[in-house]
Tab-separated table of C-alpha atoms and ligand atoms in Angstrom:
chain	number	residue	atom	x	y	z
A	1044	UNK	CA	25.393	41.773	-0.302
A	1045	UNK	CA	22.433	42.898	-2.384
A	1046	UNK	CA	24.099	41.287	-5.391
A	1047	UNK	CA	24.634	37.999	-3.547
A	1048	UNK	CA	21.006	37.956	-2.424
A	1049	UNK	CA	19.834	38.689	-5.969
A	1050	UNK	CA	21.972	35.830	-7.292
A	1051	UNK	CA	20.731	33.480	-4.568
A	1052	UNK	CA	17.128	34.405	-5.311
A	1053	UNK	CA	17.759	33.650	-8.968
A	1054	UNK	CA	19.014	30.190	-8.030
A	1055	UNK	CA	16.171	29.729	-5.573
A	1056	UNK	CA	13.653	30.377	-8.305
A	1057	UNK	CA	14.951	27.418	-10.337
A	1058	UNK	CA	15.769	25.221	-7.348
A	1059	UNK	CA	12.195	25.525	-6.082
A	1060	UNK	CA	10.981	23.980	-9.327
A	1061	UNK	CA	13.708	21.353	-9.295
A	1062	UNK	CA	12.712	20.418	-5.755
A	1063	UNK	CA	9.095	19.950	-6.772
A	1064	UNK	CA	9.980	17.876	-9.830
A	1065	UNK	CA	12.330	15.706	-7.773
A	1066	UNK	CA	9.637	15.186	-5.135
A	1067	UNK	CA	7.279	14.109	-7.929
A	1068	UNK	CA	9.895	11.707	-9.258
A	1069	UNK	CA	10.145	10.132	-5.802
A	1070	UNK	CA	6.385	10.050	-5.294
A	1071	UNK	CA	5.522	8.311	-8.565
A	1072	UNK	CA	7.461	5.047	-8.045
A	1073	UNK	CA	6.412	4.978	-4.379
A	1074	UNK	CA	2.776	5.248	-5.457
A	1075	UNK	CA	3.296	2.562	-8.088
A	1076	UNK	CA	4.818	0.296	-5.442
A	1077	UNK	CA	1.877	0.916	-3.111
A	1078	UNK	CA	-0.630	0.023	-5.834
A	1079	UNK	CA	1.377	-3.083	-6.778
A	1080	UNK	CA	1.287	-4.266	-3.159
A	1081	UNK	CA	-2.453	-3.563	-2.964
A	1082	UNK	CA	-3.114	-5.640	-6.066
A	1083	UNK	CA	-0.908	-8.440	-4.742
A	1084	UNK	CA	-2.872	-8.479	-1.464
A	1085	UNK	CA	-6.137	-8.761	-3.363
A	1086	UNK	CA	-4.722	-11.573	-5.502
A	1087	UNK	CA	-3.438	-13.371	-2.370
A	1088	UNK	CA	-6.921	-13.187	-0.821
A	1089	UNK	CA	-8.347	-14.712	-3.990
A	1090	UNK	CA	-5.733	-17.493	-4.102
A	1091	UNK	CA	-6.292	-18.312	-0.440
A	1092	UNK	CA	-10.062	-18.660	-0.952
A	1093	UNK	CA	-9.541	-20.855	-4.002
A	1094	UNK	CA	-7.175	-23.053	-2.001
A	1095	UNK	CA	-9.618	-23.390	0.930
A	1096	UNK	CA	-12.519	-24.155	-1.448
A	1097	UNK	CA	-10.558	-26.932	-3.157
A	1098	UNK	CA	-9.552	-28.338	0.210
A	1099	UNK	CA	-13.157	-28.256	1.493
A	1100	UNK	CA	-14.463	-30.058	-1.592
A	1101	UNK	CA	-11.813	-32.732	-1.224
A	1102	UNK	CA	-12.782	-33.149	2.451
A	1103	UNK	CA	-16.429	-33.468	1.420
A	1104	UNK	CA	-15.514	-36.240	-1.041
A	1105	UNK	CA	-13.554	-37.995	1.691
A	1106	UNK	CA	-16.503	-37.763	4.097
A	1107	UNK	CA	-18.807	-39.114	1.371
A	1108	UNK	CA	-16.506	-42.091	0.770
A	1109	UNK	CA	-16.372	-42.881	4.462
A	1110	UNK	CA	-20.152	-42.636	4.915
A	1111	UNK	CA	-20.700	-44.854	1.850
A	1112	UNK	CA	-18.532	-47.515	3.475
A	1113	UNK	CA	-20.337	-47.040	6.779
A	1114	UNK	CA	-23.721	-47.434	5.093
A	1115	UNK	CA	-22.535	-50.640	3.460
A	1116	UNK	CA	-21.389	-51.870	6.850
A	1117	UNK	CA	-24.759	-50.875	8.349
A	1118	UNK	CA	-26.668	-52.836	5.682
A	1119	UNK	CA	-24.432	-55.861	6.156
A	1120	UNK	CA	-25.043	-55.780	9.915
A	1121	UNK	CA	-28.787	-55.437	9.359
A	1122	UNK	CA	-28.699	-58.561	7.134
A	1123	UNK	CA	-26.633	-60.442	9.730
A	1124	UNK	CA	-29.120	-59.447	12.435
A	1125	UNK	CA	-31.977	-60.902	10.367
A	1126	UNK	CA	-30.103	-64.145	9.767
A	1127	UNK	CA	-29.177	-65.001	13.362
A	1128	UNK	CA	-31.211	-65.837	16.432
A	1129	UNK	CA	-28.250	-65.426	18.804
A	1130	UNK	CA	-29.525	-62.766	21.211
A	1131	UNK	CA	-26.046	-61.645	22.322
A	1132	UNK	CA	-24.911	-61.296	18.718
A	1133	UNK	CA	-28.099	-59.406	17.789
A	1134	UNK	CA	-27.502	-57.011	20.706
A	1135	UNK	CA	-23.917	-56.449	19.595
A	1136	UNK	CA	-24.984	-55.841	15.958
A	1137	UNK	CA	-27.724	-53.454	17.024
A	1138	UNK	CA	-25.313	-51.541	19.197
A	1139	UNK	CA	-22.901	-51.133	16.272
A	1140	UNK	CA	-25.736	-50.152	13.927
A	1141	UNK	CA	-26.839	-47.380	16.318
A	1142	UNK	CA	-23.281	-46.110	16.576
A	1143	UNK	CA	-22.922	-46.184	12.769
A	1144	UNK	CA	-26.189	-44.278	12.303
A	1145	UNK	CA	-25.037	-41.564	14.706
A	1146	UNK	CA	-21.651	-41.324	13.002
A	1147	UNK	CA	-23.210	-41.166	9.530
A	1148	UNK	CA	-25.706	-38.529	10.612
A	1149	UNK	CA	-22.930	-36.431	12.151
A	1150	UNK	CA	-20.798	-36.830	9.016
A	1151	UNK	CA	-23.738	-35.768	6.835
A	1152	UNK	CA	-24.200	-32.623	8.929
A	1153	UNK	CA	-20.480	-31.860	8.718
A	1154	UNK	CA	-20.540	-32.476	4.969
A	1155	UNK	CA	-23.477	-30.110	4.513
A	1156	UNK	CA	-21.747	-27.404	6.507
A	1157	UNK	CA	-18.590	-27.798	4.414
A	1158	UNK	CA	-20.604	-27.604	1.184
A	1159	UNK	CA	-22.338	-24.444	2.410
A	1160	UNK	CA	-18.992	-22.895	3.332
A	1161	UNK	CA	-17.545	-23.871	-0.071
A	1162	UNK	CA	-20.526	-22.320	-1.830
A	1163	UNK	CA	-20.087	-19.121	0.190
A	1164	UNK	CA	-16.416	-19.105	-0.781
A	1165	UNK	CA	-17.347	-19.623	-4.438
A	1166	UNK	CA	-19.349	-16.392	-4.271
A	1167	UNK	CA	-16.441	-14.583	-2.614
A	1168	UNK	CA	-14.049	-15.933	-5.242
A	1169	UNK	CA	-16.342	-14.710	-8.013
A	1170	UNK	CA	-16.567	-11.247	-6.439
A	1171	UNK	CA	-12.801	-11.102	-5.898
A	1172	UNK	CA	-12.100	-12.208	-9.462
A	1173	UNK	CA	-14.237	-9.314	-10.649
A	1174	UNK	CA	-12.393	-6.915	-8.315
A	1175	UNK	CA	-8.961	-8.177	-9.325
A	1176	UNK	CA	-9.809	-7.801	-13.021
A	1177	UNK	CA	-11.087	-4.269	-12.390
A	1178	UNK	CA	-8.051	-3.317	-10.314
A	1179	UNK	CA	-5.747	-4.847	-12.893
A	1180	UNK	CA	-7.210	-2.636	-15.620
A	1181	UNK	CA	-7.014	0.443	-13.383
A	1182	UNK	CA	-3.469	-0.484	-12.429
A	1183	UNK	CA	-2.320	-0.824	-16.050
A	1184	UNK	CA	-3.775	2.612	-16.791
A	1185	UNK	CA	-2.091	4.030	-13.726
A	1186	UNK	CA	1.248	2.493	-14.685
A	1187	UNK	CA	1.048	3.946	-18.179
A	1188	UNK	CA	0.279	7.354	-16.614
A	1189	UNK	CA	3.209	7.046	-14.229
A	1190	UNK	CA	5.509	6.243	-17.145
A	1191	UNK	CA	4.271	9.282	-19.057
A	1192	UNK	CA	4.478	11.571	-16.028
A	1193	UNK	CA	7.923	10.295	-15.113
A	1194	UNK	CA	9.226	10.913	-18.621
A	1195	UNK	CA	7.742	14.435	-18.581
A	1196	UNK	CA	9.200	15.154	-15.127
A	1197	UNK	CA	12.628	13.903	-16.195
A	1198	UNK	CA	12.580	16.126	-19.261
A	1199	UNK	CA	11.541	19.086	-17.112
A	1200	UNK	CA	14.263	18.285	-14.587
A	1201	UNK	CA	16.862	18.237	-17.360
A	1202	UNK	CA	15.681	21.628	-18.589
A	1203	UNK	CA	15.720	23.105	-15.086
A	1204	UNK	CA	19.214	21.801	-14.394
A	1205	UNK	CA	20.439	23.257	-17.679
A	1206	UNK	CA	18.839	26.557	-16.693
A	1207	UNK	CA	20.554	26.373	-13.317
A	1208	UNK	CA	23.903	25.872	-15.092
A	1209	UNK	CA	23.483	29.021	-17.149
A	1210	UNK	CA	22.270	30.999	-14.144
A	1211	UNK	CA	25.168	32.977	-12.751
A	1212	UNK	CA	26.282	32.230	-9.222
A	1213	UNK	CA	28.791	35.078	-9.469
A	1214	UNK	CA	29.042	37.087	-6.307
A	1215	UNK	CA	28.258	34.016	-4.176
A	1216	UNK	CA	31.263	32.551	-2.431
A	1217	UNK	CA	31.543	28.834	-1.735
A	1218	UNK	CA	30.566	29.016	1.954
A	1219	UNK	CA	27.438	30.993	1.059
A	1220	UNK	CA	26.556	28.585	-1.731
A	1221	UNK	CA	27.042	25.580	0.584
A	1222	UNK	CA	24.862	27.216	3.233
A	1223	UNK	CA	22.190	27.876	0.624
A	1224	UNK	CA	22.304	24.293	-0.690
A	1225	UNK	CA	22.171	22.823	2.807
A	1226	UNK	CA	19.094	24.907	3.567
A	1227	UNK	CA	17.443	23.843	0.311
A	1228	UNK	CA	17.652	20.259	1.505
A	1229	UNK	CA	16.548	20.829	5.104
A	1230	UNK	CA	13.895	23.459	4.332
A	1231	UNK	CA	12.167	21.516	1.561
A	1232	UNK	CA	13.330	23.588	-1.370
A	1233	UNK	CA	12.943	27.017	0.277
A	1234	UNK	CA	16.329	28.315	1.447
A	1235	UNK	CA	15.416	31.987	1.294
A	1236	UNK	CA	12.811	34.001	3.161
A	1237	UNK	CA	11.716	37.585	2.785
A	1238	UNK	CA	11.698	39.742	5.875
A	1239	UNK	CA	8.535	41.791	6.130
A	1240	UNK	CA	8.800	44.295	8.947
A	1241	UNK	CA	10.591	42.019	11.377
A	1242	UNK	CA	8.617	38.900	10.473
A	1243	UNK	CA	10.371	36.082	8.603
A	1244	UNK	CA	8.051	35.019	5.773
A	1245	UNK	CA	9.470	31.499	5.880
A	1246	UNK	CA	8.363	30.653	9.415
A	1247	UNK	CA	6.375	33.775	10.486
A	1248	UNK	CA	8.486	34.313	13.578
A	1249	UNK	CA	9.655	37.809	14.535
A	1250	UNK	CA	13.417	38.297	14.464
A	1251	UNK	CA	15.390	40.461	16.921
A	1252	UNK	CA	15.714	44.136	16.040
A	1253	UNK	CA	19.522	44.070	15.772
A	1254	UNK	CA	19.310	41.387	13.054
A	1255	UNK	CA	16.764	43.440	11.110
A	1256	UNK	CA	19.123	46.398	11.337
A	1257	UNK	CA	22.056	44.291	10.129
A	1258	UNK	CA	19.986	43.024	7.203
A	1259	UNK	CA	19.098	46.600	6.277
A	1260	UNK	CA	22.786	47.523	6.331
A	1261	UNK	CA	23.399	44.712	3.857
A	1262	UNK	CA	26.949	43.829	4.826
A	1263	UNK	CA	26.633	40.182	5.857
A	1264	UNK	CA	24.157	37.391	5.125
A	1265	UNK	CA	21.540	37.194	7.858
A	1266	UNK	CA	19.746	33.972	8.717
A	1267	UNK	CA	16.461	33.696	10.534
A	1268	UNK	CA	17.263	32.489	14.089
A	1269	UNK	CA	14.125	30.380	14.026
A	1270	UNK	CA	14.138	28.569	10.646
A	1271	UNK	CA	17.735	29.360	9.567
A	1272	UNK	CA	16.635	30.542	6.135
A	1273	UNK	CA	18.677	33.282	4.484
A	1274	UNK	CA	16.731	36.489	4.935
A	1275	UNK	CA	16.361	39.117	2.264
A	1276	UNK	CA	14.541	42.449	2.190
A	1277	UNK	CA	11.867	42.988	-0.450
A	1278	UNK	CA	13.896	43.313	-3.615
B	489	ZN	ZN1	12.214	32.010	9.670
């Protein structure tokens, strides 16, 4: 059993590195995706503000057109009022003029508020444009780094797998190898654990005495009852 444990530890040594490199290869595209989404959100915020600003300015123009017409109407009514001596007609004109003045004044207030809001948005757009440009530069740098790191990790992974091929798994039967590989996956790249005293160094839980005795005898593979890792004495 000593031989099997030695062989498994040899594999574990390489597999630990493979596990780390593979985790890195998963992390890098995930990180790239996260940064892409972040940049897209920033860009969407910028687009939305640009859209609202354009819409506000078009509303302002519309309000200005309407008030221009209303002012013309007001002047016309004022002229009509001066021309007639019909008291009822004058009262009607004056009533309409008052209404027009109120409407125009309200529209002017609304227009001013819209212009202020548009100007505020202009500032936000400017700030966001600066941010987007900055983020874009940082993102391009990051992407170039990811490409370099990914290429390096893939090369390293190839080397490690080649090393694993040459590493002998003699003395490990298929069931043992399957158990080991299953544990690699579930225990994040650490399938083996040293037993120190009666404490498993994988999960730091004490194992029952009879298991420690069996491990010392070295006849069968012993797994930690707590974390399932294959236990080995200090070798
Ligand atoms: Zn354990």
